[in-house]
Structure formats: structure tokens, C-alpha cells
Coordinates of C-alpha atoms and ligand atoms in Angstrom, one line a residue:
M1 CA -0.2 0.2 -0.2
K2 CA 1.5 3.3 -0.9
T3 CA 1.5 5.9 1.8
D4 CA 3.2 9.4 2.3
Y5 CA 2.5 8.4 6.2
R6 CA 6.0 7.6 7.4
F7 CA 6.2 4.1 9.8
S8 CA 8.2 3.7 12.9
F9 CA 9.1 1.6 15.6
G10 CA 11.7 0.5 18.0
P11 CA 14.2 -3.1 18.7
W12 CA 11.6 -3.6 22.0
N13 CA 8.7 -4.5 19.7
I14 CA 10.8 -7.3 18.4
H15 CA 11.3 -9.8 22.0
E16 CA 11.3 -13.1 23.3
G17 CA 8.6 -13.3 24.8
Q18 CA 9.0 -13.0 28.7
D19 CA 6.5 -11.8 31.0
P20 CA 6.3 -11.2 34.8
F21 CA 5.0 -14.5 35.2
G22 CA 7.6 -16.9 32.7
P23 CA 10.5 -16.2 30.8
P24 CA 11.5 -16.2 27.1
V25 CA 9.8 -18.0 24.4
R26 CA 11.1 -17.2 21.2
E27 CA 14.8 -16.7 20.6
T28 CA 16.7 -13.3 20.8
M29 CA 17.6 -12.2 17.5
T30 CA 20.9 -10.1 16.7
F31 CA 20.0 -6.1 16.6
A32 CA 21.4 -6.4 13.4
D33 CA 19.0 -8.7 11.7
K34 CA 16.4 -6.9 13.5
L35 CA 17.2 -4.3 11.1
K36 CA 17.2 -5.6 8.4
L37 CA 13.3 -6.5 9.5
F38 CA 12.5 -2.3 8.9
K39 CA 12.2 -2.2 5.5
P40 CA 10.8 -5.0 4.3
L41 CA 8.4 -4.9 7.0
G42 CA 7.2 -1.4 5.3
Y43 CA 8.8 1.0 7.8
E44 CA 11.9 3.3 7.9
G45 CA 12.2 4.9 11.6
V46 CA 13.8 3.4 14.0
Q47 CA 12.7 4.9 17.3
F48 CA 15.8 3.4 20.1
H49 CA 15.9 3.9 23.7
D50 CA 19.6 5.6 24.3
D51 CA 21.1 1.8 25.5
D52 CA 19.5 0.2 21.8
A53 CA 21.4 3.2 20.5
V54 CA 25.0 2.2 22.7
P55 CA 24.6 -0.5 24.5
E56 CA 26.5 -0.8 28.5
M57 CA 26.6 3.3 28.2
N58 CA 27.2 4.0 31.8
D59 CA 30.5 2.1 31.5
L60 CA 31.4 4.4 28.5
D61 CA 33.5 7.6 29.0
S62 CA 32.3 10.5 26.0
G63 CA 34.6 9.2 23.0
A64 CA 33.0 5.5 23.0
I65 CA 29.5 6.1 23.2
N66 CA 30.1 8.6 20.7
K67 CA 32.6 5.9 18.7
Q68 CA 29.3 3.3 19.2
A69 CA 26.6 5.8 18.5
S70 CA 28.3 7.0 14.8
E71 CA 28.9 3.3 13.4
L72 CA 25.8 2.4 14.5
K73 CA 24.0 5.5 11.5
A74 CA 26.7 4.2 9.5
Q75 CA 24.6 0.8 9.8
L76 CA 21.0 2.9 9.6
D77 CA 21.9 4.9 6.2
G78 CA 23.2 1.0 5.0
E79 CA 19.7 -0.1 5.9
G80 CA 17.9 3.3 4.0
L81 CA 17.1 4.1 7.8
V82 CA 16.5 7.1 10.0
A83 CA 16.6 7.4 13.6
E84 CA 13.2 8.9 15.3
F85 CA 14.2 9.6 18.7
V86 CA 16.4 8.4 21.3
A87 CA 14.5 8.1 25.2
P88 CA 17.1 7.7 28.0
R89 CA 16.0 4.6 29.8
L90 CA 15.3 5.0 32.8
W91 CA 13.7 2.3 34.8
E92 CA 15.8 -0.2 34.9
D93 CA 19.0 1.1 36.9
D94 CA 19.5 0.8 40.4
R95 CA 19.8 4.1 40.6
T96 CA 16.4 4.6 39.7
I97 CA 14.4 2.5 41.3
D98 CA 12.0 4.8 43.7
G99 CA 12.7 7.8 40.4
G100 CA 14.7 9.4 38.4
Y101 CA 14.2 13.0 38.9
T102 CA 11.9 12.9 41.1
S103 CA 14.1 10.3 43.0
N104 CA 14.5 11.7 46.9
N105 CA 18.3 11.4 46.2
A106 CA 19.9 13.4 45.0
A107 CA 23.2 11.4 44.4
S108 CA 20.1 9.2 41.7
R109 CA 19.0 12.4 40.7
T110 CA 22.4 13.8 39.4
Y111 CA 22.6 10.6 36.8
S112 CA 19.0 10.6 35.9
I113 CA 20.1 13.7 34.7
E114 CA 23.4 13.2 33.3
R115 CA 22.4 10.0 32.2
S116 CA 19.1 11.7 29.7
L117 CA 22.3 14.4 28.2
K118 CA 24.1 11.1 27.2
A119 CA 21.0 10.2 25.5
I120 CA 20.5 13.8 23.2
D121 CA 24.6 13.6 22.1
I122 CA 24.2 10.1 21.6
A123 CA 20.1 11.7 19.5
N124 CA 22.8 13.9 18.1
A125 CA 25.1 11.3 17.0
L126 CA 21.9 9.8 15.1
D127 CA 20.6 12.5 13.6
T128 CA 17.3 12.8 15.3
K129 CA 16.6 16.0 18.0
L130 CA 14.0 13.9 19.1
I131 CA 13.6 12.6 23.0
V132 CA 10.9 11.3 24.0
L133 CA 10.9 10.5 27.7
W134 CA 8.6 8.2 29.4
L135 CA 9.0 9.3 32.4
A136 CA 8.5 5.4 34.0
R137 CA 9.3 5.6 37.6
E138 CA 8.7 9.2 38.2
G139 CA 5.7 9.2 40.8
T140 CA 4.9 6.8 43.6
Y141 CA 4.2 3.9 45.2
I142 CA 2.5 5.3 48.3
R143 CA 2.0 9.1 48.5
E144 CA 3.6 10.1 51.5
S145 CA 6.6 8.8 50.2
K146 CA 7.2 12.1 48.2
D147 CA 5.8 15.7 47.7
S148 CA 3.9 15.9 44.0
C149 CA 4.1 20.1 44.4
Q150 CA 8.4 19.6 44.1
A151 CA 7.8 16.2 41.6
V152 CA 6.5 19.4 39.3
D153 CA 9.2 21.6 40.3
Q154 CA 12.3 18.9 40.2
L155 CA 11.0 17.6 36.7
V156 CA 11.5 21.0 35.1
E157 CA 14.6 21.0 36.5
A158 CA 15.4 17.7 34.7
I159 CA 13.7 19.2 31.6
N160 CA 15.7 22.9 31.7
R161 CA 19.0 20.9 32.1
M162 CA 18.4 18.7 28.9
L163 CA 16.5 21.9 26.5
A164 CA 20.5 24.0 27.6
H165 CA 22.5 20.8 26.6
D166 CA 22.1 20.8 23.3
P167 CA 19.8 24.4 22.1
E168 CA 18.0 21.9 19.2
I169 CA 16.8 19.1 20.5
R170 CA 12.9 19.0 21.4
I171 CA 11.3 16.6 24.4
A172 CA 8.8 15.1 23.1
I173 CA 7.0 13.6 26.9
E174 CA 5.1 9.9 26.6
P175 CA 2.6 10.0 30.0
K176 CA 1.0 6.9 31.3
P177 CA -0.8 7.2 34.0
N178 CA 0.7 4.0 36.2
E179 CA 2.4 1.0 35.9
P180 CA 5.1 0.4 36.9
V181 CA 4.2 3.0 39.3
D182 CA 1.4 3.7 40.6
Q183 CA 0.8 6.6 40.1
A184 CA 2.6 8.5 37.8
Y185 CA 2.7 12.7 38.6
I186 CA 2.0 13.1 34.4
P187 CA -1.0 10.9 34.1
T188 CA -2.0 12.4 30.7
I189 CA -1.1 14.9 27.9
G190 CA -2.6 18.0 29.5
H191 CA -0.3 17.5 31.9
A192 CA 2.7 17.7 30.0
I193 CA 1.3 20.4 28.0
A194 CA 1.9 22.5 31.2
L195 CA 4.5 20.4 32.4
G196 CA 5.9 22.0 29.0
H197 CA 4.5 25.7 29.8
L198 CA 6.7 25.3 33.2
C199 CA 10.4 24.6 31.2
S200 CA 12.8 27.0 29.8
D201 CA 11.4 27.3 26.0
P202 CA 8.2 25.3 25.8
S203 CA 7.8 25.6 22.2
R204 CA 10.9 22.8 22.3
V205 CA 8.8 20.0 24.9
G206 CA 6.0 18.4 23.4
V207 CA 4.9 15.7 24.2
N208 CA 4.2 11.9 22.4
I209 CA 0.5 10.5 22.3
E210 CA 0.2 5.9 23.2
S211 CA -2.9 5.4 22.6
A212 CA -2.7 2.2 25.4
H213 CA -1.6 5.1 28.1
A214 CA -4.3 7.6 27.0
I215 CA -6.7 3.8 27.9
L216 CA -5.3 3.7 31.3
A217 CA -6.0 6.6 32.0
G218 CA -9.8 6.5 31.4
L219 CA -9.8 8.9 28.1
D220 CA -10.1 8.3 24.1
P221 CA -7.1 8.2 22.3
S222 CA -8.2 10.7 19.6
D223 CA -9.4 13.4 21.8
E224 CA -6.2 13.0 23.5
M225 CA -4.8 13.8 19.9
G226 CA -7.6 16.5 19.0
F227 CA -5.9 18.5 22.2
A228 CA -2.1 18.0 21.5
L229 CA -2.4 18.7 17.7
A230 CA -4.7 22.8 19.3
H231 CA -2.1 22.5 21.1
K232 CA 1.1 21.9 18.5
K233 CA 2.8 20.1 20.4
L234 CA 2.0 15.7 19.3
F235 CA 5.5 16.1 18.1
T236 CA 4.6 11.3 17.7
V237 CA 2.1 9.0 18.4
H238 CA 2.8 5.3 19.7
L239 CA -0.2 3.5 18.9
N240 CA -1.5 0.8 19.6
D241 CA -4.8 -1.0 21.1
Q242 CA -5.9 -1.9 24.5
N243 CA -7.8 -4.3 25.9
G244 CA -9.8 -2.3 29.5
L245 CA -8.5 -0.8 32.2
K246 CA -5.2 -3.4 32.5
F247 CA -1.5 -3.8 32.6
D248 CA -0.5 -1.3 29.1
E249 CA -0.5 -4.1 26.7
D250 CA 0.7 -2.8 23.4
R251 CA -1.9 -4.4 20.7
T252 CA -2.1 -4.4 17.6
F253 CA -2.9 -1.5 17.0
G254 CA -7.4 -1.7 16.0
C255 CA -7.0 -5.1 17.6
I256 CA -9.3 -4.5 20.2
N257 CA -12.3 -1.1 19.3
L258 CA -12.3 -0.9 15.5
R259 CA -13.7 2.7 15.6
R260 CA -12.0 4.1 18.7
A261 CA -8.9 3.1 15.8
F262 CA -10.3 4.2 13.1
N263 CA -11.3 8.0 15.0
Q264 CA -7.0 7.9 16.2
V265 CA -6.2 8.4 12.1
R266 CA -9.0 10.4 11.8
I267 CA -8.1 13.7 13.6
L268 CA -4.5 12.7 12.9
D269 CA -5.4 12.9 8.9
K270 CA -8.0 16.0 9.5
H271 CA -5.2 17.9 11.1
G272 CA -2.7 17.5 9.2
Y273 CA -0.2 14.8 11.4
G274 CA 3.0 14.1 9.8
K275 CA 3.0 17.2 7.1
K276 CA 6.4 18.4 9.4
G277 CA 7.9 15.3 9.2
E278 CA 6.8 13.2 12.0
F279 CA 6.8 9.5 12.2
I280 CA 3.8 7.4 12.8
G281 CA 5.5 5.4 15.4
L282 CA 3.7 1.5 16.3
D283 CA 5.4 0.8 20.2
I284 CA 3.4 -2.9 20.0
K285 CA 4.5 -6.2 21.5
A286 CA 3.0 -9.5 19.8
M287 CA 1.5 -12.5 21.8
R288 CA 3.7 -14.4 23.8
T289 CA 1.5 -17.4 22.3
Q290 CA 3.4 -16.3 18.8
K291 CA 6.1 -18.9 16.8
L292 CA 9.4 -16.8 16.0
D293 CA 9.2 -16.9 12.4
V294 CA 5.0 -15.5 12.8
S295 CA 6.6 -12.7 15.5
T296 CA 6.8 -9.9 13.2
K297 CA 2.6 -9.8 13.1
H298 CA 2.1 -7.2 14.4
L299 CA 3.8 -4.9 13.5
A300 CA 3.2 -5.5 9.9
N301 CA -0.4 -6.0 10.8
S302 CA -0.9 -2.7 13.2
R303 CA 0.5 -0.7 9.8
T304 CA -2.0 -2.2 7.7
I305 CA -4.7 -1.8 9.5
F306 CA -4.0 1.3 10.2
L307 CA -3.6 2.6 5.8
A308 CA -7.1 1.1 5.9
L309 CA -8.5 2.8 8.3
L310 CA -7.3 5.0 6.3
D311 CA -9.3 4.5 3.6
V312 CA -12.1 4.8 5.0
V313 CA -11.4 7.9 7.2
R314 CA -11.0 10.0 3.6
S315 CA -13.6 7.6 1.5
L316 CA -16.1 9.0 4.5
D317 CA -19.2 11.0 2.5
E318 CA -18.7 14.1 4.6
N319 CA -21.2 16.3 3.2
R320 CA -23.3 13.0 4.5
I321 CA -21.8 14.0 7.7
N322 CA -22.2 17.5 8.4
E323 CA -26.5 17.6 7.0
L324 CA -26.8 14.5 9.3
V325 CA -24.5 16.9 12.2
V326 CA -26.2 20.1 11.3
A327 CA -30.2 17.7 11.3
R328 CA -28.9 17.0 15.2
D329 CA -29.2 12.9 14.0
Y330 CA -26.7 10.8 15.8
E331 CA -28.9 7.4 15.6
E332 CA -27.8 7.6 11.2
L333 CA -24.4 9.6 11.5
D334 CA -23.7 6.3 14.2
L335 CA -24.5 4.2 11.7
L336 CA -22.3 5.8 9.1
I337 CA -20.2 4.9 10.7
V338 CA -20.2 1.2 11.8
N339 CA -21.6 0.7 8.1
A340 CA -18.4 2.0 7.1
L341 CA -16.5 0.3 9.7
M342 CA -18.0 -2.9 7.9
G343 CA -17.3 -2.2 4.3
R344 CA -20.8 -1.3 3.5
Ligands
XLS401 C1 6.3 1.5 27.8 C2 6.4 2.2 26.8 C3 7.7 2.3 25.9 C4 8.1 4.2 25.4 C5 9.7 3.8 25.4 O1 4.6 1.8 28.6 O2 5.5 3.0 26.2 O3 7.8 2.0 25.9 O4 7.0 4.3 24.1 O5 10.4 4.7 26.8
MG402 MG1 5.6 4.1 24.7

């Protein structure tokens, strides 16, 4: 299917299938093998955690980090791929057990900021200006352990340090209401955009909307997108799906609630998302039950479903929709949309 949209995913989206209750069930694919799959799957952008790009980066000095990142850039060029963003992975290290930027421990906060600055250096070597900040452990397990007002100041301080480190870098905050923490400090797009306005250069702080995260917050992802688009803050998206309020499932886009997915495609397409080079990013996991040879179908299928929904969006009779809106006949409009989704 030909399209102007550009698609991206991260190497973690091809994985061994372990979950909190069971070990890996598929063999590990090497990073080089994963890279070879992007183009055949219809993707040209690669999303990176900083240590996807430079493994063991905590043990390397800046020269060695830069060298590895530059070698990776050459590898991407060789595959005809581009890096979409780099995200500092702040949730695995011992120092970030109780949070990174909002840890109660000053040394942990310093580590987290320094690690984020290194992620920016890696982004530069990979020739992308986009940093994604998923604030994984910036929140609490119990209310009394931290101060939610002070936490905002700490987040602003960390983001300001990143903005100052590189005058061209742009930061996309990826909100999520819970998991791994009980309550995250930045649970929704409204919180993320408001946080950006407290920073030293709000024009460079935007958002990454993950469908499943919005759903976990009890919100409609397409409305979250509309809110961000109105603020000109939608720097990227993480499309996927989610079956109700449970763990973050990262399911194939559109496979749980087709109409909800359709509305995301519709709002993005209607407001020119992608025209400034933004990617259609996916953040999806293969089901644990998939065997190795079919463990990338979630990536192919999400893209196929996005493009099929784009066809539906673009073939809608907008005049008829307008008439129904003017007549306030939303029952008929409901049927029109459901019929379109059923291909009737
Ligand atoms: C986890 C997040 C993560 C970010 C990238 O829930 O979705 O995968 O997208 O750090
Ligand atoms: Mg995500």
C-alpha cells in the first residue's frame, strides 16, 4: 500500500515474549537482524532507547559513546533507515528504583540528568533532534513517600538541563498514568503540556501520545490527540491498542476497538499530522503465543490496519456527515460510521 505516511517502531517491539510470570519463549534476534526487517515490514524509522543504540553506555566515556553511536548511524544509512528519536532508559538502573528526576536521593537525580544528557549526545550522533521522555518511575507507590508539588519542580529542572544541553533538541513527554508506579506524576497529555509551559523553552517541549496509555487513564486517545494538535504539541505518537483497564498490553493497532482506532487515524489525517515529518510510531508487542517465524506480524498488521482505516477515513461522505450533524441525527451518523467500518 502506497502512502505519504512514514512509520517507525523500536527494536524492543521484536522481543522474546517474557512476561512477569514466565521466561522468554522465543530466541533472541540480533539487533542487526532486526534492522533488516524494518524495510520489508514497511517501516523506515527506528525508535531507540539510549542503550538500544549504545549498550552498556553507563560504563563508557563520552568518546566511546559517540564512536558507537556514529557506527550505528552508518549501519542505519546502510539499511536506508533513519532514527526517529532517542529515549533515556531511566527505569532499569539500581539508582532509579524510586524514580529518576524525582527520586528522593540527590545522587540518583544527578545520575538521571547526566544519563539524559548522554541520550541527547547519542541522538545527535544518530542525526535526530527528538528525545522521548517516558517518565516511567516518576511517581509513587504510596502518597506519603514524595511531595507532588516538589516533583514538578524536579521534572522542570531536569527538562531545562536537557534543553540547555542542546539548543535544537525537542522533547516529547510520553504520559502514562500507572505501571510500573501506582500513580505517575504526569498521567495525561494535559499534564504533559502544562509541564512543558513551566520549562525554559516551552516551544521545544511537546508530547508523544500512546493510545494504550490514554485508555489506561480512562481517556479517548483521539481526543488526547486533538488536544495536543490544538496546542501544536503532537511531536510523535505511539499507536497500539488496549483491552480495558489492566496491564499495559501494547496490542496491535485497531485489533481491540476498531472504531477507536479509526478516530485516531481520522483526527491525525484531518489535521495534517505527518506533514512536518512526524512519524506514525507504533509501540506494540507480539503476543507471547507467537512462534519466532511469525513474531513480527503485529508490526505488519498494525501498519496494514492503519492504512485500511485511512482509506475508510478518506472515503467518508463528509457532506452527508455534515447534514447529519446539522440535523443532530447522531443515530444515523452512528450507523454511517459503523457501516463504513463494516465495509458496507
Ligand atoms: C512504556 C512505554 C515505552 C516508551 C519508550 O510503557 O510505552 O515503551 O514508549 O520509552
Ligand atoms: Mg510507548
